[in-house]
Coordinates of C-alpha atoms in Angstrom, one line a residue:
M1 CA 21.6 57.9 2.5
R2 CA 18.6 57.8 5.2
H3 CA 17.2 55.3 2.7
L4 CA 19.8 52.9 3.2
S5 CA 20.5 53.5 6.7
A6 CA 16.5 52.4 7.0
E7 CA 17.1 49.2 5.0
A8 CA 20.2 48.5 7.2
K9 CA 18.2 48.9 9.7
G10 CA 15.3 46.6 8.6
S11 CA 17.9 43.7 7.5
S12 CA 19.7 43.9 10.7
F13 CA 16.0 43.7 12.9
W14 CA 15.3 40.5 10.2
D15 CA 18.6 38.9 11.1
R16 CA 18.4 39.4 15.2
V17 CA 15.0 38.1 14.5
R18 CA 16.3 34.9 12.8
Q19 CA 19.3 34.6 15.4
S20 CA 16.6 34.8 18.0
I21 CA 14.7 31.8 16.7
G22 CA 17.9 30.0 16.0
P23 CA 18.4 27.5 13.3
A24 CA 17.2 24.6 15.0
R25 CA 13.8 26.1 15.8
V26 CA 13.2 26.7 11.9
E27 CA 14.5 23.9 11.0
R28 CA 12.1 22.4 13.1
F29 CA 9.0 24.4 11.7
I30 CA 10.2 23.5 8.3
D31 CA 9.9 19.2 9.1
V32 CA 6.4 20.5 10.7
V33 CA 5.1 21.9 7.7
S34 CA 6.5 19.3 5.4
R35 CA 5.1 16.7 7.6
L36 CA 1.5 18.2 7.5
T37 CA 1.7 18.7 3.4
G38 CA 2.1 15.6 2.9
A39 CA -0.3 14.0 5.3
V40 CA -2.5 16.5 3.7
A41 CA -1.9 14.9 0.4
R42 CA -1.6 11.1 1.6
A43 CA -5.2 11.9 3.1
M44 CA -6.3 13.4 0.0
F45 CA -5.1 10.1 -2.3
V46 CA -6.8 7.9 0.3
V47 CA -10.2 9.9 -0.4
L48 CA -9.3 9.5 -4.2
L49 CA -8.6 5.4 -4.2
I50 CA -11.8 4.9 -2.1
C51 CA -14.3 7.1 -4.5
T52 CA -12.9 5.4 -7.6
P53 CA -15.2 3.2 -8.1
S54 CA -17.8 5.1 -7.6
L55 CA -16.6 8.0 -9.7
L56 CA -16.0 5.8 -12.7
L57 CA -19.1 3.3 -12.7
P58 CA -22.5 4.7 -14.0
G59 CA -25.7 3.6 -12.1
V60 CA -24.2 4.3 -8.2
T61 CA -27.1 5.4 -6.3
Q62 CA -27.4 8.2 -4.1
D63 CA -27.4 6.4 -0.6
T64 CA -24.0 4.5 -2.2
T65 CA -22.1 7.7 -2.7
Q66 CA -23.0 9.1 0.5
M67 CA -21.6 5.8 2.0
V68 CA -18.3 5.8 0.0
V69 CA -17.8 9.6 0.5
L70 CA -18.4 9.1 4.5
V71 CA -15.6 6.0 4.5
G72 CA -13.4 8.1 2.3
L73 CA -13.6 11.0 4.6
F74 CA -13.5 8.8 7.6
A75 CA -10.2 6.9 5.8
G76 CA -8.6 10.0 4.9
L77 CA -8.7 11.2 8.6
I78 CA -6.7 8.3 9.9
T79 CA -4.0 8.5 7.4
L80 CA -4.0 12.8 8.1
I81 CA -3.9 11.8 11.6
E82 CA -0.8 8.8 11.2
Y83 CA 0.9 10.7 9.0
G84 CA 0.5 14.2 10.2
S85 CA 1.9 13.2 14.1
T86 CA 5.0 12.7 15.4
Y87 CA 4.2 9.8 17.2
P88 CA 3.3 6.4 15.0
C89 CA 0.5 4.1 15.8
L90 CA -0.6 2.1 13.6
I91 CA 0.5 2.2 9.4
E92 CA 3.9 0.4 9.1
F93 CA 7.0 2.1 7.5
R94 CA 5.7 5.5 7.6
N95 CA 9.7 6.7 7.3
A96 CA 11.0 3.5 4.7
P97 CA 9.6 4.7 1.1
P98 CA 8.7 3.9 -1.5
F99 CA 7.2 0.8 0.5
N100 CA 3.6 2.4 1.0
R101 CA 3.8 3.8 -2.0
V102 CA 4.1 1.4 -3.7
R103 CA 1.4 -0.8 -2.1
F104 CA -1.0 2.3 -2.5
L105 CA 0.0 2.7 -6.4
S106 CA -1.1 -1.3 -6.4
L107 CA -4.0 -1.2 -5.0
F108 CA -4.9 2.2 -6.7
V109 CA -4.2 0.8 -10.1
T110 CA -6.2 -2.3 -9.4
I111 CA -9.3 -0.6 -8.7
F112 CA -8.8 1.7 -11.6
L113 CA -8.1 -1.1 -14.2
L114 CA -11.4 -3.0 -12.6
S115 CA -13.4 -0.2 -12.8
I116 CA -12.7 0.7 -16.6
I117 CA -13.5 -3.2 -17.3
F118 CA -16.6 -3.0 -15.4
R119 CA -17.5 0.6 -17.4
G120 CA -17.4 -1.1 -20.5
L121 CA -20.4 -3.2 -19.6
Y122 CA -22.5 0.6 -19.8
E123 CA -20.0 2.5 -21.9
P124 CA -17.2 0.6 -24.1
T125 CA -14.4 2.5 -25.3
T126 CA -10.8 1.6 -26.9
L127 CA -9.4 1.8 -23.4
T128 CA -12.1 -0.3 -21.9
R129 CA -11.7 -2.9 -24.9
F130 CA -8.1 -3.0 -24.0
V131 CA -8.0 -3.7 -20.6
Q132 CA -10.9 -6.6 -20.9
A133 CA -8.5 -8.2 -23.6
V134 CA -5.3 -8.2 -21.6
G135 CA -7.5 -9.7 -18.6
H136 CA -9.0 -12.3 -21.2
L137 CA -5.4 -13.1 -21.8
V138 CA -3.7 -13.2 -18.6
G139 CA -7.3 -15.0 -16.7
Y140 CA -7.0 -17.8 -19.7
V141 CA -3.3 -18.4 -19.2
I142 CA -3.4 -19.0 -15.2
D143 CA -7.1 -20.6 -15.5
F144 CA -6.0 -24.2 -14.7
P145 CA -7.7 -26.6 -12.4
Y146 CA -7.0 -25.5 -8.5
S147 CA -5.4 -22.0 -9.6
P148 CA -6.7 -19.1 -7.9
V149 CA -8.6 -17.8 -10.7
R150 CA -10.3 -21.2 -11.4
L151 CA -11.4 -21.0 -7.4
I152 CA -12.4 -17.3 -7.4
M153 CA -14.4 -18.3 -10.8
L154 CA -16.1 -20.9 -8.2
L155 CA -18.0 -17.9 -6.6
V156 CA -20.0 -16.8 -10.0
P157 CA -23.1 -17.9 -10.0
D158 CA -24.5 -20.8 -12.1
Q159 CA -27.1 -18.9 -13.9
S160 CA -24.6 -16.2 -15.2
N161 CA -24.2 -15.7 -18.5
V162 CA -20.9 -16.2 -20.7
E163 CA -20.2 -12.2 -21.1
H164 CA -20.2 -12.0 -17.3
M165 CA -17.9 -15.1 -16.8
N166 CA -15.8 -13.8 -19.7
L167 CA -15.7 -10.4 -17.4
M168 CA -15.1 -12.0 -14.5
R169 CA -12.1 -14.0 -16.1
A170 CA -10.4 -10.5 -17.3
A171 CA -11.0 -8.8 -14.0
V172 CA -9.7 -11.3 -12.4
G173 CA -6.6 -11.7 -14.5
V174 CA -6.2 -7.9 -14.7
S175 CA -5.7 -7.5 -10.7
Y176 CA -3.5 -11.0 -10.9
L177 CA -1.2 -9.4 -13.2
V178 CA -1.0 -6.1 -11.1
S179 CA -0.2 -8.1 -8.0
L180 CA 2.4 -9.7 -9.6
L181 CA 3.9 -6.5 -11.0
T182 CA 3.6 -5.0 -7.5
L183 CA 6.0 -7.7 -6.2
A184 CA 8.8 -7.4 -9.1
V185 CA 8.6 -3.7 -8.7
F186 CA 9.3 -4.1 -5.1
M187 CA 12.4 -6.4 -5.9
I188 CA 13.9 -4.5 -7.9
V189 CA 13.4 -1.2 -5.5
L190 CA 15.2 -3.7 -3.2
R191 CA 18.3 -4.6 -5.2
V192 CA 18.5 -1.2 -6.9
M193 CA 17.7 1.3 -4.1
G194 CA 19.1 -0.5 -1.3
W195 CA 16.0 -0.6 0.5
P196 CA 15.7 0.5 3.5
N197 CA 18.5 2.9 3.5
R198 CA 21.8 1.0 4.8
T199 CA 23.5 4.2 5.7
Q200 CA 20.9 5.3 8.2
A201 CA 19.4 3.6 11.3
F202 CA 16.4 1.4 10.9
N203 CA 13.7 3.2 13.7
F204 CA 11.9 0.4 14.6
W205 CA 9.8 3.0 16.4
T206 CA 8.5 4.8 13.4
N207 CA 8.4 2.2 10.8
L208 CA 7.4 -0.9 12.7
P209 CA 5.1 0.7 16.0
T210 CA 3.3 -2.7 16.5
F211 CA 6.7 -4.6 17.0
D212 CA 8.7 -4.2 20.0
P213 CA 12.2 -5.4 19.6
T214 CA 12.9 -5.5 23.6
M215 CA 10.3 -8.4 24.3
G216 CA 10.5 -12.2 23.7
A217 CA 13.4 -13.6 21.9
D218 CA 15.8 -12.4 20.0
V219 CA 15.0 -9.9 17.5
V220 CA 16.1 -11.5 14.3
T221 CA 15.0 -14.7 15.4
R222 CA 11.6 -13.3 15.7
L223 CA 11.9 -10.8 12.4
N224 CA 12.6 -14.2 10.7
R225 CA 10.3 -16.1 11.9
D226 CA 7.3 -13.2 10.8
A227 CA 8.9 -12.7 7.6
R228 CA 8.2 -16.8 6.9
F229 CA 4.7 -16.5 8.4
N230 CA 3.6 -13.6 6.2
I231 CA 5.0 -15.4 3.2
A232 CA 3.2 -18.3 3.9
L233 CA 0.2 -16.4 4.4
G234 CA 0.4 -14.2 1.4
F235 CA 0.8 -17.2 -1.1
F236 CA -2.2 -19.6 0.5
L237 CA -4.5 -16.3 1.0
P238 CA -5.3 -16.3 -3.1
F239 CA -6.7 -20.1 -2.4
L240 CA -8.3 -19.6 1.1
T241 CA -9.9 -16.5 0.4
P242 CA -12.6 -18.0 -2.1
A243 CA -13.2 -21.0 -0.2
V244 CA -13.8 -18.8 2.6
A245 CA -16.2 -16.9 0.8
R246 CA -18.1 -19.3 -0.7
S247 CA -18.6 -21.1 2.6
A248 CA -20.4 -18.1 3.8
S249 CA -21.8 -17.5 0.5
G250 CA -25.3 -18.1 2.5
L251 CA -24.7 -15.2 4.5
F252 CA -25.2 -12.8 1.7
N253 CA -27.2 -11.9 -1.0
A254 CA -26.7 -13.3 -4.4
S255 CA -27.5 -10.6 -6.0
M256 CA -24.0 -8.5 -4.6
M257 CA -22.3 -10.7 -7.3
D258 CA -23.8 -8.9 -9.7
S259 CA -23.1 -5.1 -8.4
P260 CA -20.0 -4.5 -10.3
Q261 CA -18.8 -1.7 -7.5
T262 CA -19.1 -4.7 -4.9
L263 CA -16.8 -6.9 -7.6
V264 CA -14.4 -4.3 -8.1
W265 CA -13.6 -3.9 -4.2
M266 CA -13.7 -8.1 -3.9
I267 CA -11.6 -9.2 -6.3
S268 CA -8.9 -6.0 -5.4
I269 CA -8.8 -6.8 -1.9
W270 CA -8.3 -10.5 -3.3
A271 CA -5.6 -10.1 -5.2
F272 CA -3.8 -6.8 -2.8
L273 CA -3.4 -8.7 0.6
P274 CA -1.2 -11.2 -0.7
A275 CA 0.9 -9.2 -2.7
S276 CA 0.9 -7.0 0.4
L277 CA 1.6 -9.7 2.9
F278 CA 4.7 -10.8 0.4
M279 CA 6.3 -7.6 0.6
R280 CA 6.3 -7.1 4.2
G281 CA 7.3 -10.1 4.6
I282 CA 10.5 -9.7 2.5
A283 CA 11.1 -6.3 4.0
M284 CA 10.9 -8.3 7.4
N285 CA 13.7 -10.7 5.9
R286 CA 15.8 -7.7 4.9
I287 CA 15.9 -5.8 8.0
A288 CA 16.9 -9.1 9.9
D289 CA 19.7 -9.0 7.2
M290 CA 20.9 -5.8 8.2
I291 CA 20.6 -6.2 11.5
D292 CA 22.8 -9.5 11.6
E293 CA 25.3 -7.7 9.2
K294 CA 25.5 -5.4 12.1
R295 CA 26.1 -7.2 14.5
M296 CA 29.0 -9.6 12.5
R297 CA 30.5 -6.3 11.6
G298 CA 30.8 -5.4 15.7
A299 CA 31.8 -9.1 16.2
R300 CA 35.0 -8.5 13.9
A301 CA 36.0 -5.3 15.2
V302 CA 36.0 -6.6 18.7
A303 CA 37.9 -9.6 17.2
A304 CA 40.3 -7.2 15.8
G305 CA 40.7 -5.0 19.0
L306 CA 38.8 -2.4 17.9
L307 CA 35.8 -0.2 19.8
P308 CA 33.0 -0.6 17.8
A309 CA 31.5 3.0 16.9

């Protein structure tokens, strides 16, 4: 009996503690822990992303490794602060998954596959040969006059051998294929999942921190204008980037084009930025359509003599 009474007293004590804390505070604590855990995980993935070429490619010097680790830690710290804080600063669509997850996976897959391709120069395996074969196939299909692949191939030095040219074409083909698949996956997410969630209000402050809906013209007009600009820039960027890089080639050492790690990052950014701009433009267009639909429902409710909720 004494034992049971002690247990009863203990349970009643913790019940009183929970009641004194309140369910709202418990939910806030769980939300903070969940947000910090997610921020730490995202920061670790960002560090892994930046360090992937150095981990997979042989012949990386100690100075290069230290610089990559420093950049990775800095990028991870920014990600940790951005996702761990309640108030957003730079990263868009933070609370509208899986937008940023699709972009991150696209960049990570591109960097990983390109690192595998250039690793085949030193340690050829079945995986490196398979990825190179896929890249060769895609590269030859889309390598026609004035295509983005043909323009970026013009950056290869004239004294390069045939093997180096084929390797560059394979890398460009793989990166372009990943960018196209990224857009396809995002369109499927839009159609199947109804991104963003139409059952909840879209928070401009947390998802578009650099966009002020209260300034300037009508918010729908501004969103559609930004959407068209991003889509147009995403379309022309694969053509403009090689031209700009070729005109500025005198500012850089030609030996940089022979560094596998430099080529991995250069080709990855060349393929990722247009796809990311396309996604941003499509997302803004979808948000503008949602706002327009909500306004039309409100207008119909007013016309029917009902007060909008």
